[in-house]
Amino acid sequence: SAVISQKPSRDICQRGTSLTIQCQVDSQVTMMFWYRQQPGQSLTLIATANQGSEATYESGFVIDKFPISRPNLTFSTLTVSNMSPEDSSIYLCSVDGSGANVLTFGAGSRLTVL
Amino acid sequence: GENVEQHPSTLSVQEGDSAVIKCTYSDSASNYFPWYKQELGKRPQLIIDIRSNVGEKKDQRIAVTLNKTAKHFSLHITETQPEDSAVYFCAASLTSGTYKYIFGTGTRLKVLA
């Protein structure tokens, strides 16, 4: 399966600032997915990032708050903008590296917003 | 909208006993059902999956069953061990198109030694 490197692994941020999370995959993949996992909760899909096109956002998530870049087939970034304490979560990147609809997850980025 | 319900939210079993976690999905078009295990502070890891063309799949102590008519699927862990303690998530997805996974709410399994 694909190997995913995500950074930062954790960060403490001040209210009103923005943070960009990077996701690097060791193989070329068509789609990359960004999930949010709030403390003690399940995984919620934020958006799907395709290379060369705008990301597709799920209900409740908007581009102004979570802008995504996908400059090539192995890399993506998610920015959490104008952060508030409610944005404190783990953000996970995932890909289907097998081509069989099997998602592999990165280690996640744990954000704490003060 | 699409939804996956998962029960129970917490489950405690004695070491060596069996554990069963159940999920129900709403989208009848779903045809792929993975199970993920997430240990504390770690990433979710796929432990077993099943596609809609089979009713049961087994891998050592872990098995998954699927009832497409009832839109139910279940995870069975036999001979539980302390290292099975984790949060388990079920999910439902389509194997074509959006690849979108809908995750269940998770089950925290504690195996008591």
JSON list of C-alpha atoms in Angstrom, two decimals:
[
{"chain": "A", "resi": 1, "resn": "SER", "atom": "CA", "xyz": [0.00, 0.00, 0.00]},
{"chain": "A", "resi": 2, "resn": "ALA", "atom": "CA", "xyz": [0.99, 3.63, -0.42]},
{"chain": "A", "resi": 3, "resn": "VAL", "atom": "CA", "xyz": [3.20, 5.32, 2.15]},
{"chain": "A", "resi": 4, "resn": "ILE", "atom": "CA", "xyz": [1.92, 8.72, 3.24]},
{"chain": "A", "resi": 5, "resn": "SER", "atom": "CA", "xyz": [3.98, 11.38, 4.99]},
{"chain": "A", "resi": 6, "resn": "GLN", "atom": "CA", "xyz": [2.08, 14.14, 6.67]},
{"chain": "A", "resi": 7, "resn": "LYS", "atom": "CA", "xyz": [3.38, 17.23, 8.43]},
{"chain": "A", "resi": 8, "resn": "PRO", "atom": "CA", "xyz": [3.24, 18.82, 10.83]},
{"chain": "A", "resi": 9, "resn": "SER", "atom": "CA", "xyz": [2.38, 15.93, 13.13]},
{"chain": "A", "resi": 10, "resn": "ARG", "atom": "CA", "xyz": [1.05, 18.36, 15.68]},
{"chain": "A", "resi": 11, "resn": "ASP", "atom": "CA", "xyz": [0.89, 22.07, 16.28]},
{"chain": "A", "resi": 12, "resn": "ILE", "atom": "CA", "xyz": [-0.51, 24.57, 18.71]},
{"chain": "A", "resi": 13, "resn": "CYS", "atom": "CA", "xyz": [-1.98, 27.61, 17.00]},
{"chain": "A", "resi": 14, "resn": "GLN", "atom": "CA", "xyz": [-3.41, 30.92, 18.01]},
{"chain": "A", "resi": 15, "resn": "ARG", "atom": "CA", "xyz": [-6.97, 31.91, 17.24]},
{"chain": "A", "resi": 16, "resn": "GLY", "atom": "CA", "xyz": [-7.28, 33.78, 13.95]},
{"chain": "A", "resi": 17, "resn": "THR", "atom": "CA", "xyz": [-4.18, 32.33, 12.34]},
{"chain": "A", "resi": 18, "resn": "SER", "atom": "CA", "xyz": [-3.94, 29.83, 9.49]},
{"chain": "A", "resi": 19, "resn": "LEU", "atom": "CA", "xyz": [-1.96, 26.62, 9.19]},
{"chain": "A", "resi": 20, "resn": "THR", "atom": "CA", "xyz": [-1.08, 24.55, 6.15]},
{"chain": "A", "resi": 21, "resn": "ILE", "atom": "CA", "xyz": [-0.79, 20.78, 6.38]},
{"chain": "A", "resi": 22, "resn": "GLN", "atom": "CA", "xyz": [1.24, 18.89, 3.82]},
{"chain": "A", "resi": 23, "resn": "CYS", "atom": "CA", "xyz": [0.66, 15.39, 2.52]},
{"chain": "A", "resi": 24, "resn": "GLN", "atom": "CA", "xyz": [3.26, 13.53, 0.44]},
{"chain": "A", "resi": 25, "resn": "VAL", "atom": "CA", "xyz": [2.63, 10.10, -1.10]},
{"chain": "A", "resi": 26, "resn": "ASP", "atom": "CA", "xyz": [5.32, 7.72, -2.35]},
{"chain": "A", "resi": 27, "resn": "SER", "atom": "CA", "xyz": [3.38, 6.89, -5.53]},
{"chain": "A", "resi": 28, "resn": "GLN", "atom": "CA", "xyz": [1.20, 8.72, -8.00]},
{"chain": "A", "resi": 29, "resn": "VAL", "atom": "CA", "xyz": [-2.48, 8.72, -7.09]},
{"chain": "A", "resi": 30, "resn": "THR", "atom": "CA", "xyz": [-5.45, 10.23, -8.84]},
{"chain": "A", "resi": 31, "resn": "MET", "atom": "CA", "xyz": [-7.44, 11.30, -5.81]},
{"chain": "A", "resi": 32, "resn": "MET", "atom": "CA", "xyz": [-6.32, 12.42, -2.37]},
{"chain": "A", "resi": 33, "resn": "PHE", "atom": "CA", "xyz": [-8.78, 12.82, 0.48]},
{"chain": "A", "resi": 34, "resn": "TRP", "atom": "CA", "xyz": [-8.73, 15.07, 3.50]},
{"chain": "A", "resi": 35, "resn": "TYR", "atom": "CA", "xyz": [-10.56, 13.95, 6.64]},
{"chain": "A", "resi": 36, "resn": "ARG", "atom": "CA", "xyz": [-11.19, 15.58, 9.98]},
{"chain": "A", "resi": 37, "resn": "GLN", "atom": "CA", "xyz": [-11.41, 13.65, 13.24]},
{"chain": "A", "resi": 38, "resn": "GLN", "atom": "CA", "xyz": [-12.63, 15.75, 16.13]},
{"chain": "A", "resi": 39, "resn": "PRO", "atom": "CA", "xyz": [-11.65, 14.56, 19.62]},
{"chain": "A", "resi": 40, "resn": "GLY", "atom": "CA", "xyz": [-13.21, 11.19, 20.34]},
{"chain": "A", "resi": 41, "resn": "GLN", "atom": "CA", "xyz": [-15.23, 11.29, 17.13]},
{"chain": "A", "resi": 42, "resn": "SER", "atom": "CA", "xyz": [-15.41, 9.52, 13.81]},
{"chain": "A", "resi": 43, "resn": "LEU", "atom": "CA", "xyz": [-13.80, 10.51, 10.53]},
{"chain": "A", "resi": 44, "resn": "THR", "atom": "CA", "xyz": [-15.53, 13.11, 8.38]},
{"chain": "A", "resi": 45, "resn": "LEU", "atom": "CA", "xyz": [-14.55, 13.78, 4.79]},
{"chain": "A", "resi": 46, "resn": "ILE", "atom": "CA", "xyz": [-13.67, 17.42, 4.19]},
{"chain": "A", "resi": 47, "resn": "ALA", "atom": "CA", "xyz": [-12.87, 17.29, 0.48]},
{"chain": "A", "resi": 48, "resn": "THR", "atom": "CA", "xyz": [-11.47, 15.28, -2.40]},
{"chain": "A", "resi": 49, "resn": "ALA", "atom": "CA", "xyz": [-8.44, 16.71, -4.17]},
{"chain": "A", "resi": 50, "resn": "ASN", "atom": "CA", "xyz": [-7.81, 15.87, -7.82]},
{"chain": "A", "resi": 51, "resn": "GLN", "atom": "CA", "xyz": [-4.70, 16.96, -9.64]},
{"chain": "A", "resi": 52, "resn": "GLY", "atom": "CA", "xyz": [-5.38, 19.75, -12.09]},
{"chain": "A", "resi": 53, "resn": "SER", "atom": "CA", "xyz": [-8.86, 20.64, -10.89]},
{"chain": "A", "resi": 54, "resn": "GLU", "atom": "CA", "xyz": [-10.56, 22.31, -7.97]},
{"chain": "A", "resi": 55, "resn": "ALA", "atom": "CA", "xyz": [-11.17, 20.23, -4.89]},
{"chain": "A", "resi": 56, "resn": "THR", "atom": "CA", "xyz": [-14.65, 18.88, -4.26]},
{"chain": "A", "resi": 57, "resn": "TYR", "atom": "CA", "xyz": [-15.94, 19.85, -0.83]},
{"chain": "A", "resi": 58, "resn": "GLU", "atom": "CA", "xyz": [-18.44, 17.98, 1.31]},
{"chain": "A", "resi": 59, "resn": "SER", "atom": "CA", "xyz": [-21.47, 19.57, 2.85]},
{"chain": "A", "resi": 60, "resn": "GLY", "atom": "CA", "xyz": [-20.47, 21.83, 5.72]},
{"chain": "A", "resi": 61, "resn": "PHE", "atom": "CA", "xyz": [-16.97, 22.54, 4.41]},
{"chain": "A", "resi": 62, "resn": "VAL", "atom": "CA", "xyz": [-16.07, 25.50, 2.20]},
{"chain": "A", "resi": 63, "resn": "ILE", "atom": "CA", "xyz": [-13.06, 26.49, 0.18]},
{"chain": "A", "resi": 64, "resn": "ASP", "atom": "CA", "xyz": [-12.52, 29.78, 1.99]},
{"chain": "A", "resi": 65, "resn": "LYS", "atom": "CA", "xyz": [-12.09, 27.96, 5.29]},
{"chain": "A", "resi": 66, "resn": "PHE", "atom": "CA", "xyz": [-10.21, 24.90, 3.98]},
{"chain": "A", "resi": 67, "resn": "PRO", "atom": "CA", "xyz": [-8.35, 25.80, 0.78]},
{"chain": "A", "resi": 68, "resn": "ILE", "atom": "CA", "xyz": [-6.66, 22.82, -0.83]},
{"chain": "A", "resi": 69, "resn": "SER", "atom": "CA", "xyz": [-3.86, 22.60, -3.35]},
{"chain": "A", "resi": 70, "resn": "ARG", "atom": "CA", "xyz": [-2.97, 19.60, -5.52]},
{"chain": "A", "resi": 71, "resn": "PRO", "atom": "CA", "xyz": [-0.03, 20.62, -7.68]},
{"chain": "A", "resi": 72, "resn": "ASN", "atom": "CA", "xyz": [0.93, 17.08, -8.76]},
{"chain": "A", "resi": 73, "resn": "LEU", "atom": "CA", "xyz": [0.00, 13.42, -8.38]},
{"chain": "A", "resi": 74, "resn": "THR", "atom": "CA", "xyz": [1.98, 12.86, -5.17]},
{"chain": "A", "resi": 75, "resn": "PHE", "atom": "CA", "xyz": [1.36, 15.97, -3.10]},
{"chain": "A", "resi": 76, "resn": "SER", "atom": "CA", "xyz": [-1.45, 17.99, -1.57]},
{"chain": "A", "resi": 77, "resn": "THR", "atom": "CA", "xyz": [-1.90, 20.66, 1.07]},
{"chain": "A", "resi": 78, "resn": "LEU", "atom": "CA", "xyz": [-4.84, 21.57, 3.27]},
{"chain": "A", "resi": 79, "resn": "THR", "atom": "CA", "xyz": [-4.96, 24.98, 4.91]},
{"chain": "A", "resi": 80, "resn": "VAL", "atom": "CA", "xyz": [-7.13, 25.62, 7.94]},
{"chain": "A", "resi": 81, "resn": "SER", "atom": "CA", "xyz": [-7.87, 29.34, 7.78]},
{"chain": "A", "resi": 82, "resn": "ASN", "atom": "CA", "xyz": [-8.77, 31.84, 10.46]},
{"chain": "A", "resi": 83, "resn": "MET", "atom": "CA", "xyz": [-8.71, 29.14, 13.10]},
{"chain": "A", "resi": 84, "resn": "SER", "atom": "CA", "xyz": [-10.93, 29.01, 16.16]},
{"chain": "A", "resi": 85, "resn": "PRO", "atom": "CA", "xyz": [-10.87, 26.53, 19.06]},
{"chain": "A", "resi": 86, "resn": "GLU", "atom": "CA", "xyz": [-13.59, 24.55, 17.27]},
{"chain": "A", "resi": 87, "resn": "ASP", "atom": "CA", "xyz": [-11.03, 23.68, 14.59]},
{"chain": "A", "resi": 88, "resn": "SER", "atom": "CA", "xyz": [-8.99, 21.71, 17.12]},
{"chain": "A", "resi": 89, "resn": "SER", "atom": "CA", "xyz": [-8.93, 18.28, 15.53]},
{"chain": "A", "resi": 90, "resn": "ILE", "atom": "CA", "xyz": [-6.81, 15.69, 13.85]},
{"chain": "A", "resi": 91, "resn": "TYR", "atom": "CA", "xyz": [-6.63, 16.24, 10.10]},
{"chain": "A", "resi": 92, "resn": "LEU", "atom": "CA", "xyz": [-5.80, 13.15, 8.06]},
{"chain": "A", "resi": 93, "resn": "CYS", "atom": "CA", "xyz": [-4.76, 12.74, 4.47]},
{"chain": "A", "resi": 94, "resn": "SER", "atom": "CA", "xyz": [-5.70, 9.52, 2.72]},
{"chain": "A", "resi": 95, "resn": "VAL", "atom": "CA", "xyz": [-5.28, 7.91, -0.68]},
{"chain": "A", "resi": 96, "resn": "ASP", "atom": "CA", "xyz": [-6.28, 4.83, -2.58]},
{"chain": "A", "resi": 97, "resn": "GLY", "atom": "CA", "xyz": [-2.82, 3.58, -3.47]},
{"chain": "A", "resi": 98, "resn": "SER", "atom": "CA", "xyz": [-4.01, 0.15, -4.58]},
{"chain": "A", "resi": 99, "resn": "GLY", "atom": "CA", "xyz": [-6.57, 1.20, -7.16]},
{"chain": "A", "resi": 100, "resn": "ALA", "atom": "CA", "xyz": [-9.08, -1.07, -5.43]},
{"chain": "A", "resi": 101, "resn": "ASN", "atom": "CA", "xyz": [-10.88, 1.59, -3.37]},
{"chain": "A", "resi": 102, "resn": "VAL", "atom": "CA", "xyz": [-8.87, 0.73, -0.27]},
{"chain": "A", "resi": 103, "resn": "LEU", "atom": "CA", "xyz": [-7.98, 3.87, 1.65]},
{"chain": "A", "resi": 104, "resn": "THR", "atom": "CA", "xyz": [-4.66, 4.27, 3.42]},
{"chain": "A", "resi": 105, "resn": "PHE", "atom": "CA", "xyz": [-4.33, 7.07, 5.95]},
{"chain": "A", "resi": 106, "resn": "GLY", "atom": "CA", "xyz": [-1.50, 9.32, 6.91]},
{"chain": "A", "resi": 107, "resn": "ALA", "atom": "CA", "xyz": [-0.51, 9.61, 10.54]},
{"chain": "A", "resi": 108, "resn": "GLY", "atom": "CA", "xyz": [-2.55, 12.78, 10.91]},
{"chain": "A", "resi": 109, "resn": "SER", "atom": "CA", "xyz": [-1.88, 16.33, 12.02]},
{"chain": "A", "resi": 110, "resn": "ARG", "atom": "CA", "xyz": [-3.15, 17.14, 15.49]},
{"chain": "A", "resi": 111, "resn": "LEU", "atom": "CA", "xyz": [-4.06, 20.81, 15.72]},
{"chain": "A", "resi": 112, "resn": "THR", "atom": "CA", "xyz": [-4.84, 22.58, 18.96]},
{"chain": "A", "resi": 113, "resn": "VAL", "atom": "CA", "xyz": [-6.21, 26.11, 18.66]},
{"chain": "A", "resi": 114, "resn": "LEU", "atom": "CA", "xyz": [-5.98, 28.33, 21.70]},
{"chain": "B", "resi": 1, "resn": "GLY", "atom": "CA", "xyz": [-28.32, 11.68, 3.23]},
{"chain": "B", "resi": 2, "resn": "GLU", "atom": "CA", "xyz": [-26.06, 8.66, 3.41]},
{"chain": "B", "resi": 3, "resn": "ASN", "atom": "CA", "xyz": [-25.53, 7.36, 6.90]},
{"chain": "B", "resi": 4, "resn": "VAL", "atom": "CA", "xyz": [-23.78, 4.51, 8.70]},
{"chain": "B", "resi": 5, "resn": "GLU", "atom": "CA", "xyz": [-24.90, 3.60, 12.20]},
{"chain": "B", "resi": 6, "resn": "GLN", "atom": "CA", "xyz": [-22.55, 1.61, 14.42]},
{"chain": "B", "resi": 7, "resn": "HIS", "atom": "CA", "xyz": [-23.25, -0.21, 17.68]},
{"chain": "B", "resi": 8, "resn": "PRO", "atom": "CA", "xyz": [-22.25, -0.49, 20.42]},
{"chain": "B", "resi": 9, "resn": "SER", "atom": "CA", "xyz": [-20.26, 2.67, 21.11]},
{"chain": "B", "resi": 10, "resn": "THR", "atom": "CA", "xyz": [-18.26, 0.88, 23.81]},
{"chain": "B", "resi": 11, "resn": "LEU", "atom": "CA", "xyz": [-17.68, -2.81, 24.39]},
{"chain": "B", "resi": 12, "resn": "SER", "atom": "CA", "xyz": [-15.79, -4.56, 27.17]},
{"chain": "B", "resi": 13, "resn": "VAL", "atom": "CA", "xyz": [-15.00, -8.26, 26.95]},
{"chain": "B", "resi": 14, "resn": "GLN", "atom": "CA", "xyz": [-12.86, -10.67, 28.88]},
{"chain": "B", "resi": 15, "resn": "GLU", "atom": "CA", "xyz": [-9.71, -11.88, 27.20]},
{"chain": "B", "resi": 16, "resn": "GLY", "atom": "CA", "xyz": [-10.51, -14.95, 25.15]},
{"chain": "B", "resi": 17, "resn": "ASP", "atom": "CA", "xyz": [-14.15, -14.04, 24.62]},
{"chain": "B", "resi": 18, "resn": "SER", "atom": "CA", "xyz": [-15.65, -12.92, 21.31]},
{"chain": "B", "resi": 19, "resn": "ALA", "atom": "CA", "xyz": [-16.60, -9.39, 20.32]},
{"chain": "B", "resi": 20, "resn": "VAL", "atom": "CA", "xyz": [-19.20, -8.37, 17.76]},
{"chain": "B", "resi": 21, "resn": "ILE", "atom": "CA", "xyz": [-19.68, -4.89, 16.33]},
{"chain": "B", "resi": 22, "resn": "LYS", "atom": "CA", "xyz": [-22.61, -4.12, 14.07]},
{"chain": "B", "resi": 23, "resn": "CYS", "atom": "CA", "xyz": [-23.18, -1.49, 11.39]},
{"chain": "B", "resi": 24, "resn": "THR", "atom": "CA", "xyz": [-26.16, -0.49, 9.30]},
{"chain": "B", "resi": 25, "resn": "TYR", "atom": "CA", "xyz": [-25.91, 1.61, 6.16]},
{"chain": "B", "resi": 26, "resn": "SER", "atom": "CA", "xyz": [-28.52, 3.61, 4.31]},
{"chain": "B", "resi": 27, "resn": "ASP", "atom": "CA", "xyz": [-27.29, 3.81, 0.70]},
{"chain": "B", "resi": 28, "resn": "SER", "atom": "CA", "xyz": [-28.36, 0.64, -1.08]},
{"chain": "B", "resi": 29, "resn": "ALA", "atom": "CA", "xyz": [-25.81, 1.38, -3.82]},
{"chain": "B", "resi": 30, "resn": "SER", "atom": "CA", "xyz": [-22.91, 0.88, -1.40]},
{"chain": "B", "resi": 31, "resn": "ASN", "atom": "CA", "xyz": [-20.85, -2.14, -2.37]},
{"chain": "B", "resi": 32, "resn": "TYR", "atom": "CA", "xyz": [-17.65, -1.98, -0.36]},
{"chain": "B", "resi": 33, "resn": "PHE", "atom": "CA", "xyz": [-17.44, -2.25, 3.43]},
{"chain": "B", "resi": 34, "resn": "PRO", "atom": "CA", "xyz": [-14.07, -1.85, 5.18]},
{"chain": "B", "resi": 35, "resn": "TRP", "atom": "CA", "xyz": [-13.27, -2.01, 8.87]},
{"chain": "B", "resi": 36, "resn": "TYR", "atom": "CA", "xyz": [-10.54, 0.12, 10.41]},
{"chain": "B", "resi": 37, "resn": "LYS", "atom": "CA", "xyz": [-8.78, -0.22, 13.75]},
{"chain": "B", "resi": 38, "resn": "GLN", "atom": "CA", "xyz": [-7.42, 2.89, 15.41]},
{"chain": "B", "resi": 39, "resn": "GLU", "atom": "CA", "xyz": [-5.16, 2.54, 18.39]},
{"chain": "B", "resi": 40, "resn": "LEU", "atom": "CA", "xyz": [-4.72, 5.52, 20.68]},
{"chain": "B", "resi": 41, "resn": "GLY", "atom": "CA", "xyz": [-2.77, 8.27, 18.93]},
{"chain": "B", "resi": 42, "resn": "LYS", "atom": "CA", "xyz": [-2.33, 6.23, 15.77]},
{"chain": "B", "resi": 43, "resn": "ARG", "atom": "CA", "xyz": [-3.74, 6.34, 12.26]},
{"chain": "B", "resi": 44, "resn": "PRO", "atom": "CA", "xyz": [-6.73, 4.18, 11.25]},
{"chain": "B", "resi": 45, "resn": "GLN", "atom": "CA", "xyz": [-5.52, 0.87, 9.81]},
{"chain": "B", "resi": 46, "resn": "LEU", "atom": "CA", "xyz": [-7.56, -1.38, 7.55]},
{"chain": "B", "resi": 47, "resn": "ILE", "atom": "CA", "xyz": [-8.06, -4.77, 9.20]},
{"chain": "B", "resi": 48, "resn": "ILE", "atom": "CA", "xyz": [-10.58, -6.44, 6.92]},
{"chain": "B", "resi": 49, "resn": "ASP", "atom": "CA", "xyz": [-13.03, -5.55, 4.18]},
{"chain": "B", "resi": 50, "resn": "ILE", "atom": "CA", "xyz": [-15.84, -7.15, 2.25]},
{"chain": "B", "resi": 51, "resn": "ARG", "atom": "CA", "xyz": [-17.39, -6.45, -1.11]},
{"chain": "B", "resi": 52, "resn": "SER", "atom": "CA", "xyz": [-21.03, -6.89, -1.94]},
{"chain": "B", "resi": 53, "resn": "ASN", "atom": "CA", "xyz": [-20.56, -10.04, -3.99]},
{"chain": "B", "resi": 54, "resn": "VAL", "atom": "CA", "xyz": [-19.77, -12.12, -0.89]},
{"chain": "B", "resi": 55, "resn": "GLY", "atom": "CA", "xyz": [-21.59, -12.68, 2.37]},
{"chain": "B", "resi": 56, "resn": "GLU", "atom": "CA", "xyz": [-18.69, -13.49, 4.66]},
{"chain": "B", "resi": 57, "resn": "LYS", "atom": "CA", "xyz": [-14.93, -13.11, 4.82]},
{"chain": "B", "resi": 58, "resn": "LYS", "atom": "CA", "xyz": [-12.52, -14.40, 7.42]},
{"chain": "B", "resi": 59, "resn": "ASP", "atom": "CA", "xyz": [-8.91, -13.61, 8.27]},
{"chain": "B", "resi": 60, "resn": "GLN", "atom": "CA", "xyz": [-7.59, -15.60, 11.25]},
{"chain": "B", "resi": 61, "resn": "ARG", "atom": "CA", "xyz": [-9.47, -14.34, 14.33]},
{"chain": "B", "resi": 62, "resn": "ILE", "atom": "CA", "xyz": [-11.38, -11.65, 12.44]},
{"chain": "B", "resi": 63, "resn": "ALA", "atom": "CA", "xyz": [-14.44, -12.12, 10.26]},
{"chain": "B", "resi": 64, "resn": "VAL", "atom": "CA", "xyz": [-16.94, -9.83, 8.60]},
{"chain": "B", "resi": 65, "resn": "THR", "atom": "CA", "xyz": [-20.46, -10.72, 7.52]},
{"chain": "B", "resi": 66, "resn": "LEU", "atom": "CA", "xyz": [-22.69, -8.79, 5.15]},
{"chain": "B", "resi": 67, "resn": "ASN", "atom": "CA", "xyz": [-26.45, -8.88, 4.69]},
{"chain": "B", "resi": 68, "resn": "LYS", "atom": "CA", "xyz": [-27.21, -6.69, 1.68]},
{"chain": "B", "resi": 69, "resn": "THR", "atom": "CA", "xyz": [-30.93, -7.17, 1.93]},
{"chain": "B", "resi": 70, "resn": "ALA", "atom": "CA", "xyz": [-31.02, -5.81, 5.46]},
{"chain": "B", "resi": 71, "resn": "LYS", "atom": "CA", "xyz": [-28.12, -3.41, 4.81]},
{"chain": "B", "resi": 72, "resn": "HIS", "atom": "CA", "xyz": [-26.25, -4.76, 7.82]},
{"chain": "B", "resi": 73, "resn": "PHE", "atom": "CA", "xyz": [-22.63, -5.80, 8.22]},
{"chain": "B", "resi": 74, "resn": "SER", "atom": "CA", "xyz": [-20.78, -6.97, 11.30]},
{"chain": "B", "resi": 75, "resn": "LEU", "atom": "CA", "xyz": [-17.25, -7.46, 12.58]},
{"chain": "B", "resi": 76, "resn": "HIS", "atom": "CA", "xyz": [-16.53, -10.56, 14.64]},
{"chain": "B", "resi": 77, "resn": "ILE", "atom": "CA", "xyz": [-13.35, -10.95, 16.67]},
{"chain": "B", "resi": 78, "resn": "THR", "atom": "CA", "xyz": [-12.79, -14.31, 18.31]},
{"chain": "B", "resi": 79, "resn": "GLU", "atom": "CA", "xyz": [-10.37, -15.23, 21.10]},
{"chain": "B", "resi": 80, "resn": "THR", "atom": "CA", "xyz": [-9.83, -11.56, 21.92]},
{"chain": "B", "resi": 81, "resn": "GLN", "atom": "CA", "xyz": [-6.48, -10.41, 23.22]},
{"chain": "B", "resi": 82, "resn": "PRO", "atom": "CA", "xyz": [-5.47, -7.23, 25.07]},
{"chain": "B", "resi": 83, "resn": "GLU", "atom": "CA", "xyz": [-3.85, -5.91, 21.89]},
{"chain": "B", "resi": 84, "resn": "ASP", "atom": "CA", "xyz": [-7.28, -5.93, 20.25]},
{"chain": "B", "resi": 85, "resn": "SER", "atom": "CA", "xyz": [-8.20, -2.99, 22.49]},
{"chain": "B", "resi": 86, "resn": "ALA", "atom": "CA", "xyz": [-8.75, 0.00, 20.19]},
{"chain": "B", "resi": 87, "resn": "VAL", "atom": "CA", "xyz": [-11.47, 1.98, 18.46]},
{"chain": "B", "resi": 88, "resn": "TYR", "atom": "CA", "xyz": [-13.01, 0.22, 15.48]},
{"chain": "B", "resi": 89, "resn": "PHE", "atom": "CA", "xyz": [-14.71, 2.06, 12.62]},
{"chain": "B", "resi": 90, "resn": "CYS", "atom": "CA", "xyz": [-16.90, 0.57, 9.94]},
{"chain": "B", "resi": 91, "resn": "ALA", "atom": "CA", "xyz": [-17.46, 2.32, 6.63]},
{"chain": "B", "resi": 92, "resn": "ALA", "atom": "CA", "xyz": [-19.55, 2.00, 3.51]},
{"chain": "B", "resi": 93, "resn": "SER", "atom": "CA", "xyz": [-18.48, 3.07, 0.06]},
{"chain": "B", "resi": 94, "resn": "LEU", "atom": "CA", "xyz": [-18.96, 2.76, -3.64]},
{"chain": "B", "resi": 95, "resn": "THR", "atom": "CA", "xyz": [-16.20, 1.08, -5.65]},
{"chain": "B", "resi": 96, "resn": "SER", "atom": "CA", "xyz": [-16.60, 3.47, -8.52]},
{"chain": "B", "resi": 97, "resn": "GLY", "atom": "CA", "xyz": [-17.26, 7.13, -8.96]},
{"chain": "B", "resi": 98, "resn": "THR", "atom": "CA", "xyz": [-16.55, 9.23, -5.92]},
{"chain": "B", "resi": 99, "resn": "TYR", "atom": "CA", "xyz": [-14.78, 6.64, -3.72]},
{"chain": "B", "resi": 100, "resn": "LYS", "atom": "CA", "xyz": [-16.51, 8.39, -0.86]},
{"chain": "B", "resi": 101, "resn": "TYR", "atom": "CA", "xyz": [-16.40, 6.56, 2.46]},
{"chain": "B", "resi": 102, "resn": "ILE", "atom": "CA", "xyz": [-19.09, 7.11, 5.05]},
{"chain": "B", "resi": 103, "resn": "PHE", "atom": "CA", "xyz": [-17.72, 6.11, 8.44]},
{"chain": "B", "resi": 104, "resn": "GLY", "atom": "CA", "xyz": [-19.63, 4.81, 11.42]},
{"chain": "B", "resi": 105, "resn": "THR", "atom": "CA", "xyz": [-19.32, 6.52, 14.77]},
{"chain": "B", "resi": 106, "resn": "GLY", "atom": "CA", "xyz": [-16.82, 4.03, 16.15]},
{"chain": "B", "resi": 107, "resn": "THR", "atom": "CA", "xyz": [-16.73, 1.35, 18.84]},
{"chain": "B", "resi": 108, "resn": "ARG", "atom": "CA", "xyz": [-14.25, 1.49, 21.68]},
{"chain": "B", "resi": 109, "resn": "LEU", "atom": "CA", "xyz": [-13.31, -2.11, 22.47]},
{"chain": "B", "resi": 110, "resn": "LYS", "atom": "CA", "xyz": [-11.63, -2.94, 25.76]},
{"chain": "B", "resi": 111, "resn": "VAL", "atom": "CA", "xyz": [-10.28, -6.42, 26.26]},
{"chain": "B", "resi": 112, "resn": "LEU", "atom": "CA", "xyz": [-9.84, -7.12, 29.96]},
{"chain": "B", "resi": 113, "resn": "ALA", "atom": "CA", "xyz": [-6.96, -9.38, 30.94]}
]
